[in-house]
PDB file of C-alpha atoms in Angstrom:
ATOM      1  CA  UNK A  11     -16.386  63.435 -64.727  1.00 74.00           C
ATOM      2  CA  UNK A  12     -12.932  63.438 -65.957  1.00 82.00           C
ATOM      3  CA  UNK A  13     -11.918  61.367 -68.836  1.00 80.00           C
ATOM      4  CA  UNK A  14      -9.605  58.912 -66.500  1.00 88.00           C
ATOM      5  CA  UNK A  15     -12.655  58.600 -63.731  1.00 87.00           C
ATOM      6  CA  UNK A  16     -14.723  57.912 -66.647  1.00 86.00           C
ATOM      7  CA  UNK A  17     -12.867  54.916 -68.021  1.00 90.00           C
ATOM      8  CA  UNK A  18     -12.176  53.579 -64.618  1.00 91.00           C
ATOM      9  CA  UNK A  19     -15.398  53.626 -63.750  1.00 91.00           C
ATOM     10  CA  UNK A  20     -16.276  51.912 -67.068  1.00 92.00           C
ATOM     11  CA  UNK A  21     -13.794  49.473 -66.688  1.00 92.00           C
ATOM     12  CA  UNK A  22     -14.953  48.137 -62.835  1.00 92.00           C
ATOM     13  CA  UNK A  23     -18.939  48.324 -64.318  1.00 94.00           C
ATOM     14  CA  UNK A  24     -17.992  45.710 -67.041  1.00 94.00           C
ATOM     15  CA  UNK A  25     -15.740  43.656 -64.887  1.00 92.00           C
ATOM     16  CA  UNK A  26     -18.486  43.234 -62.380  1.00 93.00           C
ATOM     17  CA  UNK A  27     -21.564  42.346 -64.919  1.00 93.00           C
ATOM     18  CA  UNK A  28     -19.108  39.968 -67.419  1.00 93.00           C
ATOM     19  CA  UNK A  29     -17.892  38.183 -64.122  1.00 90.00           C
ATOM     20  CA  UNK A  30     -21.336  38.519 -62.655  1.00 90.00           C
ATOM     21  CA  UNK A  31     -23.188  37.331 -65.635  1.00 92.00           C
ATOM     22  CA  UNK A  32     -20.647  35.862 -67.936  1.00 90.00           C
ATOM     23  CA  UNK A  33     -18.761  37.153 -71.645  1.00 89.00           C
ATOM     24  CA  UNK A  34     -22.423  36.580 -73.336  1.00 90.00           C
ATOM     25  CA  UNK A  35     -23.124  39.839 -71.157  1.00 90.00           C
ATOM     26  CA  UNK A  36     -20.663  42.113 -73.210  1.00 88.00           C
ATOM     27  CA  UNK A  37     -23.677  44.371 -74.257  1.00 89.00           C
ATOM     28  CA  UNK A  38     -25.501  44.541 -70.821  1.00 90.00           C
ATOM     29  CA  UNK A  39     -21.961  45.563 -69.557  1.00 89.00           C
ATOM     30  CA  UNK A  40     -21.972  48.661 -71.945  1.00 89.00           C
ATOM     31  CA  UNK A  41     -25.283  50.165 -70.583  1.00 90.00           C
ATOM     32  CA  UNK A  42     -22.665  52.284 -67.726  1.00 90.00           C
ATOM     33  CA  UNK A  43     -21.320  54.045 -71.021  1.00 89.00           C
ATOM     34  CA  UNK A  44     -24.808  54.620 -72.374  1.00 89.00           C
ATOM     35  CA  UNK A  45     -25.761  56.154 -68.969  1.00 89.00           C
ATOM     36  CA  UNK A  46     -22.947  58.798 -69.200  1.00 88.00           C
ATOM     37  CA  UNK A  47     -23.663  59.661 -72.253  1.00 85.00           C
ATOM     38  CA  UNK A  48     -27.067  60.352 -71.887  1.00 86.00           C
ATOM     39  CA  UNK A  49     -26.636  62.060 -68.672  1.00 85.00           C
ATOM     40  CA  UNK A  50     -24.089  64.637 -70.835  1.00 82.00           C
ATOM     41  CA  UNK A  51     -26.705  64.732 -73.610  1.00 80.00           C
ATOM     42  CA  UNK A  52     -29.206  65.842 -71.081  1.00 75.00           C
ATOM     43  CA  UNK A  53     -27.464  68.785 -69.814  1.00 70.00           C
ATOM     44  CA  UNK A  54     -27.617  69.926 -73.478  1.00 68.00           C
ATOM     45  CA  UNK A  55     -31.443  69.283 -73.636  1.00 70.00           C
ATOM     46  CA  UNK A  56     -31.257  66.112 -75.939  1.00 63.00           C
ATOM     47  CA  UNK A  57     -32.504  63.515 -73.632  1.00 65.00           C
ATOM     48  CA  UNK A  58     -35.609  63.997 -71.095  1.00 76.00           C
ATOM     49  CA  UNK A  59     -35.043  62.834 -66.875  1.00 77.00           C
ATOM     50  CA  UNK A  60     -37.332  60.420 -67.604  1.00 81.00           C
ATOM     51  CA  UNK A  61     -35.217  58.583 -70.053  1.00 83.00           C
ATOM     52  CA  UNK A  62     -32.864  59.072 -67.681  1.00 85.00           C
ATOM     53  CA  UNK A  63     -34.295  57.633 -64.937  1.00 88.00           C
ATOM     54  CA  UNK A  64     -35.187  54.505 -67.022  1.00 91.00           C
ATOM     55  CA  UNK A  65     -31.694  54.297 -68.092  1.00 91.00           C
ATOM     56  CA  UNK A  66     -30.396  54.584 -64.632  1.00 93.00           C
ATOM     57  CA  UNK A  67     -32.812  52.491 -63.104  1.00 94.00           C
ATOM     58  CA  UNK A  68     -31.666  49.653 -66.021  1.00 94.00           C
ATOM     59  CA  UNK A  69     -28.277  49.746 -65.437  1.00 94.00           C
ATOM     60  CA  UNK A  70     -28.631  49.729 -61.582  1.00 95.00           C
ATOM     61  CA  UNK A  71     -30.518  46.737 -62.311  1.00 95.00           C
ATOM     62  CA  UNK A  72     -27.896  44.617 -64.209  1.00 95.00           C
ATOM     63  CA  UNK A  73     -25.322  45.759 -61.856  1.00 95.00           C
ATOM     64  CA  UNK A  74     -27.454  43.821 -59.115  1.00 95.00           C
ATOM     65  CA  UNK A  75     -27.983  40.514 -61.287  1.00 94.00           C
ATOM     66  CA  UNK A  76     -24.341  40.367 -61.819  1.00 93.00           C
ATOM     67  CA  UNK A  77     -23.854  41.222 -57.781  1.00 91.00           C
ATOM     68  CA  UNK A  78     -26.028  38.384 -56.970  1.00 90.00           C
ATOM     69  CA  UNK A  79     -24.664  35.984 -59.537  1.00 90.00           C
ATOM     70  CA  UNK A  80     -21.080  36.531 -58.295  1.00 86.00           C
ATOM     71  CA  UNK A  81     -22.414  35.756 -54.686  1.00 84.00           C
ATOM     72  CA  UNK A  82     -23.122  32.227 -55.919  1.00 83.00           C
ATOM     73  CA  UNK A  83     -20.017  31.522 -57.308  1.00 77.00           C
ATOM     74  CA  UNK A  84     -17.397  29.499 -55.066  1.00 70.00           C
ATOM     75  CA  UNK A  85     -14.400  31.806 -54.193  1.00 68.00           C
ATOM     76  CA  UNK A  86     -16.994  34.701 -53.418  1.00 69.00           C
ATOM     77  CA  UNK A  87     -15.436  36.217 -50.408  1.00 66.00           C
ATOM     78  CA  UNK A  88     -17.433  39.326 -49.830  1.00 68.00           C
ATOM     79  CA  UNK A  89     -20.617  38.139 -47.119  1.00 69.00           C
ATOM     80  CA  UNK A  90     -24.359  38.487 -47.708  1.00 72.00           C
ATOM     81  CA  UNK A  91     -24.201  41.456 -45.496  1.00 76.00           C
ATOM     82  CA  UNK A  92     -21.638  43.309 -47.983  1.00 83.00           C
ATOM     83  CA  UNK A  93     -23.961  41.765 -50.789  1.00 85.00           C
ATOM     84  CA  UNK A  94     -26.874  43.461 -48.717  1.00 88.00           C
ATOM     85  CA  UNK A  95     -24.608  46.948 -48.449  1.00 90.00           C
ATOM     86  CA  UNK A  96     -23.974  47.551 -51.720  1.00 92.00           C
ATOM     87  CA  UNK A  97     -27.177  46.393 -52.743  1.00 92.00           C
ATOM     88  CA  UNK A  98     -28.303  49.214 -50.752  1.00 94.00           C
ATOM     89  CA  UNK A  99     -25.913  52.062 -52.009  1.00 95.00           C
ATOM     90  CA  UNK A 100     -26.522  50.584 -55.862  1.00 96.00           C
ATOM     91  CA  UNK A 101     -30.093  51.721 -55.174  1.00 96.00           C
ATOM     92  CA  UNK A 102     -29.183  55.579 -53.368  1.00 96.00           C
ATOM     93  CA  UNK A 103     -27.136  56.447 -56.713  1.00 95.00           C
ATOM     94  CA  UNK A 104     -28.721  59.241 -58.544  1.00 94.00           C
ATOM     95  CA  UNK A 105     -25.770  59.571 -60.645  1.00 92.00           C
ATOM     96  CA  UNK A 106     -23.421  57.773 -63.414  1.00 92.00           C
ATOM     97  CA  UNK A 107     -20.432  59.278 -60.698  1.00 93.00           C
ATOM     98  CA  UNK A 108     -21.648  57.815 -58.163  1.00 95.00           C
ATOM     99  CA  UNK A 109     -22.405  54.298 -59.429  1.00 95.00           C
ATOM    100  CA  UNK A 110     -19.319  54.632 -60.639  1.00 94.00           C
ATOM    101  CA  UNK A 111     -17.659  54.989 -57.798  1.00 95.00           C
ATOM    102  CA  UNK A 112     -19.507  52.261 -56.027  1.00 95.00           C
ATOM    103  CA  UNK A 113     -18.633  49.872 -58.799  1.00 95.00           C
ATOM    104  CA  UNK A 114     -15.112  51.154 -58.355  1.00 94.00           C
ATOM    105  CA  UNK A 115     -15.294  50.279 -54.517  1.00 92.00           C
ATOM    106  CA  UNK A 116     -17.079  46.942 -54.704  1.00 92.00           C
ATOM    107  CA  UNK A 117     -14.250  45.487 -57.991  1.00 90.00           C
ATOM    108  CA  UNK A 118     -11.478  45.920 -55.625  1.00 87.00           C
ATOM    109  CA  UNK A 119     -13.546  43.665 -53.305  1.00 83.00           C
ATOM    110  CA  UNK A 120     -15.514  41.268 -54.779  1.00 81.00           C
ATOM    111  CA  UNK A 121     -13.554  40.066 -58.198  1.00 78.00           C
ATOM    112  CA  UNK A 122     -10.396  38.724 -57.981  1.00 67.00           C
ATOM    113  CA  UNK A 123      -7.202  39.805 -58.506  1.00 57.00           C
ATOM    114  CA  UNK A 124      -5.781  39.349 -61.965  1.00 54.00           C
ATOM    115  CA  UNK A 125      -2.655  37.104 -61.619  1.00 45.00           C
ATOM    116  CA  UNK A 126       0.543  38.381 -62.969  1.00 46.00           C
ATOM    117  CA  UNK A 127       2.098  36.611 -66.233  1.00 46.00           C
ATOM    118  CA  UNK A 128       5.463  34.960 -65.870  1.00 42.00           C
TER     119      UNK A 128
END
């Protein structure tokens, strides 16, 4: 994963988590960054596959919680079928890169477009 991709994926994940779970979830929003670091360390033999699997599962769980809360907000445009499809995609992700791409796609559809400052 390139540094540019990393920054983009982190931004998408954080936006989804904070918009879904609120500003107090900023620490949870860092779970994606921690996962990427763990994957890089695993390739060096630092982290076990079991630890990595737990981290990936936790990161997916947080993302699914955020999406569930986003779906309850007024103005959430995607349908329940979108939500179910995204949850299935999230469950099928095996790496942070796959999860990052999913977050990027979801954030483009599910989050409001930032308004330009006048």
